[in-house]
Every structure is written in structure tokens, then in C-alpha cells.
Coordinates of C-alpha atoms and ligand atoms in Angstrom, one line a residue:
M43 CA 0.0 0.0 0.0
A44 CA 1.4 3.4 -0.9
T45 CA 1.6 5.9 1.9
D46 CA -0.1 9.3 1.5
C47 CA 3.3 10.8 0.7
E48 CA 4.1 8.3 -2.0
A49 CA 0.6 8.7 -3.5
D50 CA 1.1 12.5 -3.5
A51 CA 4.4 12.1 -5.3
H52 CA 2.9 9.9 -8.0
R53 CA 0.0 12.2 -8.5
W54 CA 2.3 15.2 -8.7
V55 CA 4.5 13.5 -11.3
E56 CA 1.5 12.7 -13.5
E57 CA 0.2 16.3 -13.3
Q58 CA 3.5 17.7 -14.2
A59 CA 3.9 15.3 -17.1
A60 CA 0.5 16.3 -18.5
W61 CA 1.9 19.9 -18.7
L62 CA 5.5 19.2 -19.7
E63 CA 4.5 16.4 -22.2
P64 CA 7.6 14.3 -22.2
K65 CA 7.9 11.4 -24.6
R66 CA 8.6 9.1 -21.8
I67 CA 9.0 9.1 -18.0
Q68 CA 11.9 7.4 -16.2
W69 CA 12.0 7.0 -12.5
C70 CA 15.6 7.0 -11.4
D71 CA 16.8 4.3 -9.1
G72 CA 20.4 5.4 -8.7
S73 CA 21.8 2.1 -10.0
D74 CA 25.1 1.6 -11.9
E75 CA 23.1 0.3 -14.8
E76 CA 21.2 3.5 -15.0
R77 CA 24.4 5.5 -14.8
R78 CA 25.9 3.5 -17.7
S79 CA 22.9 4.1 -19.9
L80 CA 22.7 7.8 -19.2
T81 CA 26.4 8.1 -19.8
E82 CA 26.1 6.4 -23.2
L83 CA 23.2 8.6 -24.1
L84 CA 25.1 11.8 -23.2
E85 CA 28.3 10.7 -25.0
Q86 CA 26.3 10.6 -28.2
T87 CA 25.7 14.3 -27.9
G88 CA 29.5 15.0 -28.2
N89 CA 29.4 17.2 -25.2
F90 CA 30.2 14.5 -22.7
I91 CA 33.6 13.2 -23.3
P92 CA 35.2 10.1 -21.6
L93 CA 38.5 11.0 -20.0
N94 CA 41.6 8.8 -20.0
H95 CA 40.2 5.9 -17.9
R96 CA 43.7 4.8 -16.8
L97 CA 44.4 8.2 -15.2
Y98 CA 40.9 9.3 -14.5
P99 CA 38.8 6.1 -14.2
N100 CA 35.1 6.6 -14.6
C101 CA 35.5 10.3 -15.3
W102 CA 33.9 12.5 -17.9
L103 CA 34.3 16.1 -19.2
Y104 CA 31.1 18.0 -19.9
R105 CA 30.9 21.2 -22.0
S106 CA 28.0 23.3 -21.1
D107 CA 26.4 25.9 -23.4
P108 CA 28.7 28.9 -23.3
R109 CA 25.8 31.1 -22.2
D110 CA 25.2 28.8 -19.3
V111 CA 28.3 28.7 -17.1
A112 CA 27.4 30.1 -13.6
R113 CA 24.5 30.7 -11.3
T114 CA 22.5 33.6 -12.6
E115 CA 21.3 35.6 -9.6
K116 CA 19.3 38.0 -11.6
S117 CA 17.1 35.1 -12.8
T118 CA 16.6 33.8 -9.3
F119 CA 13.4 34.7 -7.4
I120 CA 11.6 34.2 -4.2
V121 CA 8.0 33.8 -4.9
V122 CA 5.7 34.9 -2.1
P123 CA 2.6 37.1 -2.0
E124 CA 4.2 40.0 -0.3
R125 CA 7.4 41.6 -1.7
D126 CA 8.5 42.4 1.9
D127 CA 8.6 38.8 2.8
A128 CA 11.3 38.2 0.1
G129 CA 13.0 41.3 1.5
P130 CA 15.3 43.9 -0.1
T131 CA 18.1 41.5 -1.0
N132 CA 16.1 39.0 -3.0
N133 CA 14.4 39.2 -6.4
W134 CA 10.7 38.9 -5.7
M135 CA 7.9 37.6 -7.9
S136 CA 4.3 37.2 -6.9
P137 CA 2.7 33.7 -7.2
D138 CA 0.2 35.1 -9.7
E139 CA 3.0 36.5 -11.9
A140 CA 4.9 33.2 -11.6
H141 CA 1.9 31.3 -12.8
E142 CA 1.0 33.7 -15.6
R143 CA 4.5 34.5 -16.9
V144 CA 6.8 31.6 -16.0
W145 CA 4.6 28.5 -15.9
P146 CA 3.6 28.8 -19.6
L147 CA 7.3 28.5 -20.4
F148 CA 7.2 24.9 -19.1
R149 CA 4.2 24.0 -21.3
R150 CA 5.4 21.1 -23.6
A151 CA 9.0 22.0 -22.5
M152 CA 9.9 18.3 -22.5
R153 CA 8.2 17.4 -25.8
G154 CA 10.1 14.6 -27.5
R155 CA 12.3 14.2 -24.5
T156 CA 12.6 11.9 -21.5
M157 CA 11.5 13.3 -18.2
Y158 CA 13.6 11.8 -15.4
V159 CA 12.1 11.6 -12.0
V160 CA 14.9 12.0 -9.5
P161 CA 14.1 11.2 -5.9
Y162 CA 16.9 12.4 -3.6
L163 CA 17.7 12.9 0.0
M164 CA 19.2 15.9 1.7
G165 CA 20.8 14.8 5.0
P166 CA 21.9 11.3 6.1
P167 CA 19.2 8.7 5.9
G168 CA 17.4 8.0 9.2
S169 CA 18.5 11.4 10.6
L170 CA 16.2 14.0 12.1
F171 CA 17.8 16.3 9.4
C172 CA 16.9 14.1 6.5
R173 CA 14.4 15.4 3.9
V174 CA 13.2 14.1 0.5
G175 CA 13.2 16.1 -2.7
I176 CA 12.0 15.0 -6.1
Q177 CA 13.4 16.7 -9.1
L178 CA 11.9 16.3 -12.5
T179 CA 14.4 17.1 -15.2
D180 CA 15.0 16.5 -18.9
S181 CA 18.8 16.7 -18.6
P182 CA 20.7 13.4 -18.2
Y183 CA 23.7 15.5 -17.2
V184 CA 21.7 16.9 -14.3
V185 CA 20.7 13.4 -13.3
L186 CA 24.3 12.2 -13.3
N187 CA 25.3 15.2 -11.1
M188 CA 22.4 14.7 -8.7
R189 CA 23.5 11.1 -8.4
I190 CA 26.9 12.3 -7.0
M191 CA 25.7 15.3 -5.1
T192 CA 22.8 13.7 -3.2
R193 CA 21.8 10.2 -2.0
M194 CA 19.6 9.5 -5.0
G195 CA 17.2 6.8 -6.2
R196 CA 16.0 3.8 -4.3
V197 CA 17.2 5.1 -0.9
A198 CA 15.2 8.3 -1.3
L199 CA 12.0 6.4 -2.3
E200 CA 12.3 4.3 0.8
E201 CA 12.6 7.4 2.9
L202 CA 9.6 9.0 1.0
A203 CA 7.4 6.2 2.5
R204 CA 8.4 7.4 6.0
Q205 CA 8.0 11.1 5.4
K206 CA 5.0 13.3 5.4
R207 CA 6.1 15.6 2.6
F208 CA 8.7 16.1 -0.1
V209 CA 10.1 19.1 -1.9
P210 CA 9.0 19.1 -5.5
G211 CA 11.2 20.6 -8.1
V212 CA 10.6 21.0 -11.8
H213 CA 13.6 21.6 -14.0
A214 CA 13.5 21.9 -17.8
L215 CA 16.4 22.8 -20.0
G216 CA 14.2 24.8 -22.4
T217 CA 16.2 26.8 -24.9
L218 CA 18.9 27.8 -22.4
D219 CA 18.1 31.4 -23.3
P220 CA 19.4 33.6 -20.5
E221 CA 16.8 36.2 -21.2
H222 CA 14.0 33.7 -20.3
R223 CA 15.9 31.9 -17.5
Y224 CA 14.0 31.6 -14.2
I225 CA 14.9 29.9 -11.0
L226 CA 11.8 30.3 -8.8
H227 CA 11.4 29.3 -5.2
F228 CA 8.1 29.0 -3.5
P229 CA 9.0 28.8 0.2
R230 CA 5.3 28.6 1.3
T231 CA 4.7 25.4 -0.7
E232 CA 8.4 24.3 -0.6
T233 CA 8.4 24.1 -4.4
I234 CA 11.1 24.9 -7.0
W235 CA 10.8 25.7 -10.7
S236 CA 13.9 26.1 -12.9
I237 CA 14.0 26.7 -16.7
N238 CA 16.5 27.6 -19.4
S239 CA 19.6 26.6 -17.5
G240 CA 21.4 23.3 -17.1
Y241 CA 24.3 24.5 -14.9
G242 CA 25.2 24.0 -11.3
G243 CA 23.2 25.8 -8.7
N244 CA 20.6 26.8 -11.3
A245 CA 19.8 23.2 -12.2
L246 CA 21.0 20.8 -9.4
L247 CA 18.0 21.7 -7.3
G248 CA 19.1 19.9 -4.2
K249 CA 22.0 22.2 -3.7
K250 CA 21.3 25.9 -3.5
C251 CA 17.5 25.8 -4.2
F252 CA 16.5 23.2 -1.7
G253 CA 19.6 22.9 0.5
L254 CA 19.7 26.7 1.2
R255 CA 16.8 28.8 -0.1
I256 CA 13.9 26.4 0.7
A257 CA 15.7 24.9 3.7
S258 CA 16.5 28.3 5.3
W259 CA 12.8 29.0 5.3
I260 CA 11.8 25.5 6.7
G261 CA 14.6 26.0 9.3
R262 CA 13.1 29.4 10.3
C263 CA 9.6 27.8 10.7
E264 CA 11.0 24.8 12.6
G265 CA 13.8 26.4 14.6
W266 CA 17.0 25.4 12.9
L267 CA 19.5 26.9 10.4
A268 CA 20.4 26.0 6.8
E269 CA 23.7 27.8 6.1
H270 CA 26.3 28.2 3.3
M271 CA 29.0 26.7 5.5
L272 CA 31.7 24.1 5.3
I273 CA 32.1 21.8 8.3
V274 CA 35.6 20.7 9.3
G275 CA 36.9 18.6 12.2
I276 CA 40.4 19.2 13.8
E277 CA 41.9 16.3 15.6
D278 CA 44.7 17.1 18.0
P279 CA 47.6 14.8 18.8
S280 CA 45.6 13.5 21.9
G281 CA 43.0 12.2 19.5
R282 CA 40.3 14.7 20.4
T283 CA 38.3 16.2 17.5
R284 CA 36.6 19.6 17.5
Y285 CA 34.4 21.0 14.7
I286 CA 34.2 24.3 13.1
A287 CA 31.6 25.6 10.7
A288 CA 32.6 28.4 8.3
A289 CA 30.7 30.6 5.9
F290 CA 32.5 32.1 2.9
P291 CA 31.0 33.5 -0.3
S292 CA 31.4 31.3 -3.4
A293 CA 34.9 30.6 -4.7
C294 CA 36.7 31.9 -1.5
G295 CA 38.3 28.6 -0.7
K296 CA 35.6 26.7 1.3
T297 CA 36.5 23.4 -0.3
N298 CA 40.2 24.0 0.4
L299 CA 39.6 24.8 4.0
A300 CA 37.3 21.8 4.4
M301 CA 40.0 19.5 3.1
L302 CA 43.0 21.3 4.6
V303 CA 46.3 19.4 5.0
P304 CA 48.2 20.3 8.1
P305 CA 51.6 21.9 7.5
K306 CA 54.5 19.6 8.4
Q307 CA 55.2 21.3 11.7
F308 CA 51.8 20.0 12.9
D309 CA 52.6 16.4 13.2
G310 CA 49.9 14.5 15.0
Y311 CA 47.1 16.8 13.9
R312 CA 44.5 15.6 11.4
V313 CA 41.8 17.5 9.6
W314 CA 38.5 15.8 8.8
T315 CA 36.1 17.0 6.1
V316 CA 32.4 16.8 7.0
G317 CA 31.1 19.1 4.3
D318 CA 32.4 21.8 1.9
D319 CA 29.3 24.0 1.1
I320 CA 26.2 23.5 3.1
A321 CA 25.5 22.9 6.8
W322 CA 22.2 22.2 8.4
L323 CA 22.4 23.1 12.1
R324 CA 20.2 22.2 15.0
I325 CA 20.2 22.8 18.8
G326 CA 21.0 19.4 20.4
P327 CA 19.5 18.1 23.6
D328 CA 22.8 19.1 25.3
G329 CA 22.3 22.8 24.3
R330 CA 25.1 22.8 21.8
L331 CA 24.8 23.4 18.0
W332 CA 25.0 20.2 15.9
A333 CA 25.6 20.2 12.2
V334 CA 25.2 17.9 9.2
N335 CA 26.3 18.2 5.7
P336 CA 23.1 17.4 3.7
E337 CA 24.9 16.7 0.5
A338 CA 26.8 13.6 -0.6
G339 CA 29.2 15.1 -3.1
F340 CA 31.4 18.2 -3.8
F341 CA 30.7 20.6 -6.6
G342 CA 34.0 22.4 -6.3
V343 CA 35.8 25.1 -8.2
L344 CA 38.7 23.8 -10.4
K345 CA 40.6 27.0 -10.9
G346 CA 43.8 26.9 -8.7
T347 CA 43.1 23.4 -7.4
N348 CA 46.3 21.2 -7.5
A349 CA 48.3 18.7 -5.5
R350 CA 49.8 21.5 -3.5
T351 CA 46.7 23.7 -2.8
N352 CA 44.3 20.8 -2.2
P353 CA 45.7 17.3 -2.5
N354 CA 42.5 15.9 -0.9
A355 CA 40.3 17.3 -3.6
V356 CA 42.7 16.1 -6.3
A357 CA 42.5 12.6 -4.8
T358 CA 38.8 12.8 -4.6
F359 CA 38.1 13.7 -8.2
Q360 CA 40.7 11.2 -9.6
A361 CA 37.8 8.8 -10.2
D362 CA 34.0 8.6 -10.6
S363 CA 33.8 12.3 -11.2
I364 CA 32.5 14.8 -13.7
F365 CA 34.5 17.8 -14.9
T366 CA 32.5 20.7 -16.3
N367 CA 34.0 23.3 -18.6
A368 CA 37.6 22.4 -18.1
G369 CA 40.1 22.2 -21.0
L370 CA 41.1 18.8 -22.5
T371 CA 44.7 17.7 -23.0
P372 CA 45.8 15.4 -25.9
E373 CA 46.2 12.7 -23.2
K374 CA 42.5 13.1 -22.6
T375 CA 42.9 14.5 -19.1
P376 CA 41.2 17.7 -17.9
W377 CA 43.2 20.9 -17.5
W378 CA 42.5 24.2 -15.8
E379 CA 44.4 27.3 -14.8
G380 CA 46.6 26.5 -11.8
L381 CA 46.7 22.7 -12.3
T382 CA 50.2 23.1 -13.7
D383 CA 52.2 26.1 -15.0
S384 CA 50.9 25.9 -18.6
P385 CA 48.7 23.6 -20.6
P386 CA 50.4 20.8 -22.5
P387 CA 50.7 21.5 -26.3
G388 CA 47.6 20.5 -28.1
T389 CA 45.2 21.3 -25.3
V390 CA 41.7 22.3 -26.3
D391 CA 39.8 24.9 -24.3
W392 CA 36.5 24.5 -22.4
Q393 CA 34.6 25.2 -25.7
G394 CA 36.6 22.5 -27.6
R395 CA 38.7 25.0 -29.5
P396 CA 42.5 24.4 -30.0
W397 CA 43.8 26.7 -27.3
R398 CA 45.7 29.8 -28.1
P399 CA 46.4 32.6 -25.5
E400 CA 44.2 35.0 -27.4
L401 CA 41.2 32.8 -26.8
G402 CA 41.3 33.5 -23.0
P403 CA 41.6 30.9 -20.3
V404 CA 41.7 27.2 -21.1
A405 CA 39.1 26.4 -18.5
H406 CA 36.1 28.6 -17.7
P407 CA 36.9 30.5 -14.5
N408 CA 33.9 28.8 -12.9
A409 CA 34.8 25.3 -14.2
R410 CA 33.8 22.7 -11.6
F411 CA 34.3 19.1 -10.5
T412 CA 31.5 17.0 -9.2
A413 CA 32.9 14.2 -7.0
P414 CA 31.5 11.8 -4.4
A415 CA 32.3 12.9 -0.8
A416 CA 33.0 9.3 0.1
R417 CA 36.0 9.3 -2.1
C418 CA 37.7 12.1 -0.2
P419 CA 40.8 10.8 1.8
S420 CA 40.0 13.3 4.6
I421 CA 36.3 12.5 4.8
S422 CA 35.3 12.4 8.5
P423 CA 34.3 9.0 10.0
H424 CA 31.3 11.0 11.4
W425 CA 30.2 12.7 8.2
E426 CA 27.0 10.6 8.0
D427 CA 26.2 10.6 11.8
P428 CA 22.5 11.1 12.1
Q429 CA 22.8 13.7 14.9
G430 CA 25.6 15.5 13.1
V431 CA 28.8 16.8 14.8
P432 CA 29.0 19.4 17.6
I433 CA 30.2 22.8 16.5
S434 CA 32.7 24.7 18.7
A435 CA 33.2 27.7 16.6
I436 CA 31.6 29.5 13.6
L437 CA 33.7 31.5 11.2
F438 CA 32.5 34.2 8.8
G439 CA 35.0 35.1 6.1
G440 CA 35.2 37.2 3.0
R441 CA 37.7 38.2 0.4
R442 CA 38.9 41.6 1.5
K443 CA 42.2 43.1 0.2
T444 CA 42.2 45.6 3.1
L445 CA 40.8 46.4 6.5
V446 CA 39.6 43.1 7.8
P447 CA 42.2 41.3 10.0
L448 CA 43.3 37.8 9.5
V449 CA 41.1 36.7 12.5
Y450 CA 39.1 38.3 15.3
Q451 CA 36.6 37.1 17.7
A452 CA 33.1 38.5 18.4
F453 CA 32.4 39.5 22.0
D454 CA 29.3 37.4 22.2
W455 CA 26.6 35.7 20.1
A456 CA 24.7 39.0 19.2
H457 CA 28.0 40.7 18.2
G458 CA 28.8 37.5 16.2
V459 CA 25.5 37.8 14.3
F460 CA 26.3 41.5 13.6
L461 CA 29.7 40.4 12.3
G462 CA 28.1 37.8 10.0
A463 CA 25.3 40.2 9.0
T464 CA 27.8 42.9 7.9
M465 CA 30.4 40.7 6.2
A466 CA 31.4 41.8 2.7
S467 CA 33.5 40.2 0.0
E468 CA 34.8 40.9 -3.5
T469 CA 32.7 39.0 -6.1
T470 CA 34.1 36.0 -8.0
A471 CA 33.4 34.0 -11.1
A472 CA 30.9 31.8 -9.3
Q473 CA 28.1 34.3 -10.1
S474 CA 27.5 36.0 -13.4
G475 CA 28.5 39.7 -13.4
A476 CA 31.6 41.8 -12.6
V477 CA 34.4 40.1 -10.6
G478 CA 36.2 41.9 -7.8
V479 CA 33.5 44.3 -6.6
V480 CA 33.0 44.5 -2.9
R481 CA 29.5 43.6 -1.9
R482 CA 27.9 42.9 1.4
D483 CA 27.2 39.2 1.6
P484 CA 25.6 38.5 5.0
M485 CA 26.6 35.1 6.4
A486 CA 27.6 34.3 2.7
M487 CA 23.9 33.9 2.2
L488 CA 23.1 36.9 0.1
P489 CA 22.1 34.8 -3.0
F490 CA 20.8 31.9 -0.9
C491 CA 18.4 33.1 1.8
G492 CA 14.8 32.1 1.0
Y493 CA 13.1 35.0 2.9
N494 CA 13.6 38.5 4.2
M495 CA 17.2 38.8 5.3
A496 CA 16.2 41.0 8.3
D497 CA 14.0 38.1 9.6
Y498 CA 16.9 35.8 9.0
F499 CA 19.1 37.9 11.3
A500 CA 16.3 37.8 13.9
H501 CA 16.2 34.1 13.5
W502 CA 19.9 33.8 14.2
L503 CA 19.5 36.0 17.3
E504 CA 16.7 33.7 18.5
I505 CA 18.8 30.6 18.0
G506 CA 21.5 32.2 20.1
K507 CA 19.0 32.7 23.0
R508 CA 18.1 29.0 22.9
L509 CA 21.7 27.7 22.8
R510 CA 23.0 26.9 26.3
H511 CA 26.5 26.4 24.9
P512 CA 26.7 28.5 21.8
P513 CA 29.8 28.2 19.5
L514 CA 32.1 31.2 19.6
I515 CA 31.9 33.4 16.5
F516 CA 34.9 34.7 14.6
G517 CA 35.7 36.8 11.5
V518 CA 38.5 35.7 9.2
N519 CA 40.1 37.0 6.1
W520 CA 42.8 35.1 4.2
F521 CA 43.0 37.6 1.4
R522 CA 44.8 40.7 2.7
V523 CA 47.4 42.1 0.4
D524 CA 50.4 44.5 0.8
E525 CA 51.0 47.7 -1.1
Q526 CA 52.3 45.7 -4.1
G527 CA 49.1 43.6 -4.2
R528 CA 50.9 40.4 -2.8
F529 CA 49.0 38.3 -0.4
L530 CA 50.2 38.8 3.2
W531 CA 49.1 35.4 4.4
P532 CA 49.9 32.2 2.6
G533 CA 46.5 30.6 3.2
F534 CA 45.7 27.0 2.3
G535 CA 47.2 24.5 4.8
E536 CA 48.7 27.3 6.9
N537 CA 45.1 28.4 7.8
L538 CA 45.3 25.6 10.3
R539 CA 47.3 28.0 12.5
V540 CA 44.3 30.3 12.6
L541 CA 41.9 27.5 13.3
L542 CA 44.1 26.3 16.2
W543 CA 44.0 29.8 17.7
V544 CA 40.2 29.8 17.3
L545 CA 40.0 26.5 19.2
D546 CA 42.4 27.7 21.9
R547 CA 40.0 30.6 22.4
C548 CA 37.1 28.2 22.7
E549 CA 38.9 26.4 25.4
G550 CA 39.9 29.6 27.1
R551 CA 43.6 28.7 26.7
V552 CA 44.9 32.0 25.4
G553 CA 44.1 35.6 26.0
A554 CA 43.6 38.3 23.3
D555 CA 43.6 42.0 22.6
E556 CA 40.3 43.6 23.2
T557 CA 39.9 46.0 20.3
P558 CA 36.8 48.0 19.1
I559 CA 35.9 45.3 16.5
G560 CA 36.5 42.2 18.8
Y561 CA 39.2 40.1 20.3
V562 CA 42.4 40.0 18.1
P563 CA 45.2 37.5 18.7
H564 CA 48.4 38.3 20.5
E565 CA 50.9 37.4 17.9
H566 CA 52.8 35.2 20.3
D567 CA 49.7 33.0 20.8
M568 CA 49.6 32.0 17.2
N569 CA 51.9 29.1 16.2
L570 CA 53.9 30.6 13.4
E571 CA 56.8 28.1 13.5
G572 CA 58.3 27.3 10.2
L573 CA 56.3 30.0 8.4
S574 CA 58.2 32.6 6.4
L575 CA 56.2 35.8 6.2
E576 CA 57.3 39.2 4.9
P577 CA 58.8 41.2 7.8
G578 CA 56.0 43.0 9.6
A579 CA 53.3 41.0 7.9
M580 CA 51.7 39.7 11.1
T581 CA 51.4 43.2 12.5
K582 CA 49.6 44.3 9.4
L583 CA 47.4 41.2 9.4
L584 CA 46.3 41.8 13.0
A585 CA 46.1 45.6 12.9
V586 CA 42.8 47.3 13.5
D587 CA 42.6 50.4 11.4
R588 CA 40.3 52.6 13.3
A589 CA 39.8 55.2 10.6
G590 CA 39.1 52.5 8.1
W591 CA 36.6 50.9 10.4
R592 CA 34.9 54.2 11.1
Q593 CA 34.3 54.4 7.3
E594 CA 33.1 50.8 7.3
T595 CA 30.5 51.6 10.0
E596 CA 29.1 54.4 7.7
A597 CA 28.8 51.8 4.9
I598 CA 27.1 49.4 7.3
A599 CA 24.7 52.1 8.4
E600 CA 23.8 52.7 4.8
Y601 CA 23.4 49.0 4.1
F602 CA 21.2 48.5 7.2
E603 CA 18.8 51.3 5.9
Q604 CA 17.3 49.0 3.3
F605 CA 15.9 46.7 6.0
G606 CA 13.9 49.5 7.6
D607 CA 12.0 48.6 10.7
R608 CA 12.4 44.9 10.1
L609 CA 16.1 45.0 11.1
P610 CA 16.4 43.6 14.7
T611 CA 17.1 46.4 17.1
A612 CA 19.9 44.3 18.6
L613 CA 21.8 44.7 15.3
R614 CA 21.3 48.5 15.2
S615 CA 22.6 48.7 18.8
E616 CA 25.6 46.6 17.9
L617 CA 26.4 49.2 15.2
V618 CA 26.0 52.0 17.7
Q619 CA 28.2 50.3 20.2
L620 CA 30.9 49.6 17.6
Q621 CA 30.8 53.3 16.6
K622 CA 31.2 54.2 20.2
R623 CA 34.1 51.9 20.7
L624 CA 35.8 53.4 17.6
G625 CA 35.4 56.8 19.1
Ligands
OXD276 C1 28.6 26.9 -5.2 C2 28.5 28.4 -5.1 O1 28.5 26.4 -6.3 O2 28.4 28.9 -3.9 O3 28.8 26.3 -4.1 O4 28.3 29.1 -6.1
MN277 MN1 28.5 27.5 -2.4

């Protein structure tokens, strides 16, 4: 006997099929057989190219449409009756407009094509965090990616029978025309529609659409958090592991931090990867914050990834992975900027053209790998624990050339929420648009919050009140440069030094300088052994430039304006106090 939820799912699939009019419907089971047949089908298109199976077993290179290479934030909408409920930082559409203007684009959108029904899980099976999504799609590439990024197929159908509801998502490739591209989220009905893109966050609906935008709204209603955060465990030589969750905007090194390899001076330390992009966090019965990674794979940025910067990622994507928009060497291996010094002669670029420097980069700057988390050498033995892992510290980081110190600690939870709410970063290639412009990206959730950002801040403040043992909150910035534009901090594995200071603070083992912006490390409390920095670099990295921060508070005041009365008074008062401390 089908449960109500299963019956609802079947009814919904039939209704959608009547509108989309696919030639056939295929329910995906996640089997190897299914993967093989989808792969064969895609290979026939010429855009899905088998890689050298000796060097990259079971790996493929995919070339997307050149107009469809990154998340398109301008096409991404929160659909709720009142504009104010989407808030000033989201694109808003009314449900009526969505039905009148966007739903007709889906009419017969799958004509002559197969509609894949992709049941998937977000969260480990059997966990309180676990949710079911069902994505309809006419893209076999999307199915193959969802198969890596989520627990997909039979396991999700089994869970469906146990759940009361699922998150429906309809995805159609359409014409890929960016002018008619829409990624719509209906938080009230927990529904997603996406048309005219087949790329990443626009099309793999489990990730940003469900995992963050819809889940952030569900979390608000149910009292938990869905965040754009990596989760990493640090094991010390005594064998004790503590966990940190960290929010950074796209393409700021989240995957590298999640898979960090300790520098050689840190013998006996191990770093464990729990997740690299999304954390769902709940208050545990012990009053601490517990986190799971709801995904099952990594959709990481290739640019700059190599055996030195991220050996764990390189080992992860060495098999069973998909490379999107990388170049291709004559040896049939993928190539991207930063993999080696220069591409081997005869390399073709991400669009399949024999590469010449005039053509621009070999790989698209937002070229990605899709790889199973279970393949990662540093994957935590606890990454699928149903209750998640306990979080000792939360980091908020951005890409800032100036002003923001390497690390500083918020005075308390409310100040930490202020710190997250006001973080800013220079834009990267992960989103369409200009690169390198400083924009406010609160909690790195600017493009991912499914409701009014001011209410989201209030929700964070509420969570803090309910936490008996809240994690400490820190700001970090790996991207400071000197007058010549050179990075002051080496980053990558060396970031462990910062994480250890953070954990020392959590244990109350070290003091700090109380500055107007928060607690800043005493240089002697950071383990800098074996690190060769420019003379004076540490002083610059830890300096608090009062005049610069005074200007920053003006920019923050202006940015807060847009939230009007909805901005929690606690944040306004944090700003006033900061201004006072700055004098
Ligand atoms: C991502 C992103 O793909 O943040 O993770 O853009
Ligand atoms: Mn991300």
C-alpha cells in the first residue's frame, strides 16, 4: 500500500507530465546500470567526453552551453505574495505572476524528450535532518550530477514512504536562453521551478535551491538553520576532534579549508572533512549546536586546485567524477588554470577549440568538478552521523584586500550575528557579473536566503538565545594584500594556524587583545613556527585600522537602511556600540 506521501508524489509527477508532455518518464533508481545508460546517451551528444580511464577512471568532461556557465542571480526569485517577505536583498515575484508569466514556459517543454524523476535525500538517511526532494528534469547531465551530489534513487524512495512531505522541483532545459531563464522558489509550498539553464546551482535543485533557499525557510519555521557553510573537524595529537563551521562566499576557498592538509610542523594533527558547502544546524539536547552536511558530493571550483593547494580534492576527483567546462589535453585529461604552470601543447579549451592565449583561459573560471564525498581521503568518519557533529566555533570570512584582520573574535553571540550580517566580499566568477567588486554578503547567504534577510538575522539571534553552549563566532580574512598587491598570508594548509588559535579561544587557553571590533590574537599566541612571512606581515594582518573601520560603519549604516523597521534592534545597537568603541 502506498503511503499518502508516496501517493502524493505519483499524483504530482503525473500532473506535471501532463503539462510538460515528455515522450517518456523514467523514475531513477540510482543504480550503476542507470548511470551507464545515461552516460552512453550523453556521449552521443558529443558534449560528454570520456576521460583517460587509466588516469581518471570513470570520469567525464562535460561542456555546457557557453551562455550557461554560472549561477544567474538575476534570474533567481523568491515567490511569495508580499514583496516584503522576500526582502530587499532578493528578487521577488508574486505567485500570480509566476503562474502567468513563467509556468507557460514549461508548457510542452519536455516534448520529444525523456522526463527523469529524480528522488533524492538531503541529509543522512534516518536522521532528524533528513528530507526528501523529487526533481523532474530532462537533462541526463543533471541526473548524473544529482547522483553524485545527493543520495539519489531507491534510498530516497524508501525514505519517502516514511516522510509526510517532499520538496517538489521541476527543471526543464528549455532553450537555455538567459533572457528567459527563471529559477523560482516558493517557500510557502516548498516548491522549486527552474527553466532555461542546465548548470550547477541553477539546475541541481538539491543544492542551493532546496539545501539553502527552501531549507532556510523551513529552518526558520522549525527552529533550525540552513547555512552556506563548510564543516571541518580538527583532531589534535591527543585524539580529540573539535568541529568548526565556516561561511564564505562562493569561490573563496571553502573546499580548500574543508580539506585542509596540516603543514609539516603540525605532526599529529588531522583534519576531517564533514562538508564543503552547506550545513544544516540544530540545537542538540545538550544545548550545543550540531551540524550535518546534507549533501553527498562536492561541486568544487577547479581553478587553482592542484596537488599543493588541495591534495585531498585532487585525490577525490581522480575517479568517478564529472568535470565541467575544463580544457582537455591530448592525453584526454582535464586541464584548468593553476593545475600546472601551462597547458600541454595540443590542449583544447572549455569550448573545444584548440587553445591559443588570445582565446582567453583554457578552462572557464567557474569550471567545476562533481565528485563523491565518500572518495575524499579526509572524509570524516562522522560525516553521516544522524545527529551531526557538535560545533565549537563559527567563522565568517570574506575576500577583502584591506581592512579586515586575519582573524578576530566576536564579543558574544549577538555581536557575532552582527559580524556575520555585515560581512562583505569581493565578487568571484561563481556568479555572473563583474568580478572583484566589494558587496555585502551577510553570512555568505546573500544569494541563498529564502526569505527576508532581516527576519533571518532575527532568527539567528533567537537561535542564540536557545543555545545553552553557543559556539564562539569569529571573522576571518585570508585575502589581505600588501602595497604591491601580494598576499600577506599564505592561506591553504597554513590556515590551520588560525583554526588552532580559534580552538584555543574556545577552550579559554589563550588571551587576546580587546579591540573595538572584537578580540584580536596576541601574535605570540599563534603558532607561526616554520612560516616565512614578509617582515611586519603579522602586524599588518592583525592591525585594527580605526579610521578604516569608522568608514566601514558608515557603509554598514547605509546598508542597514534597506531593511527598515524589520532590522532587529539588537543589530542596530551593535552598530551604535561599535561606533562608540571606535570613538
Ligand atoms: C557553489 C556556489 O557552487 O556557492 O557552491 O556558487
Ligand atoms: Mn557555495
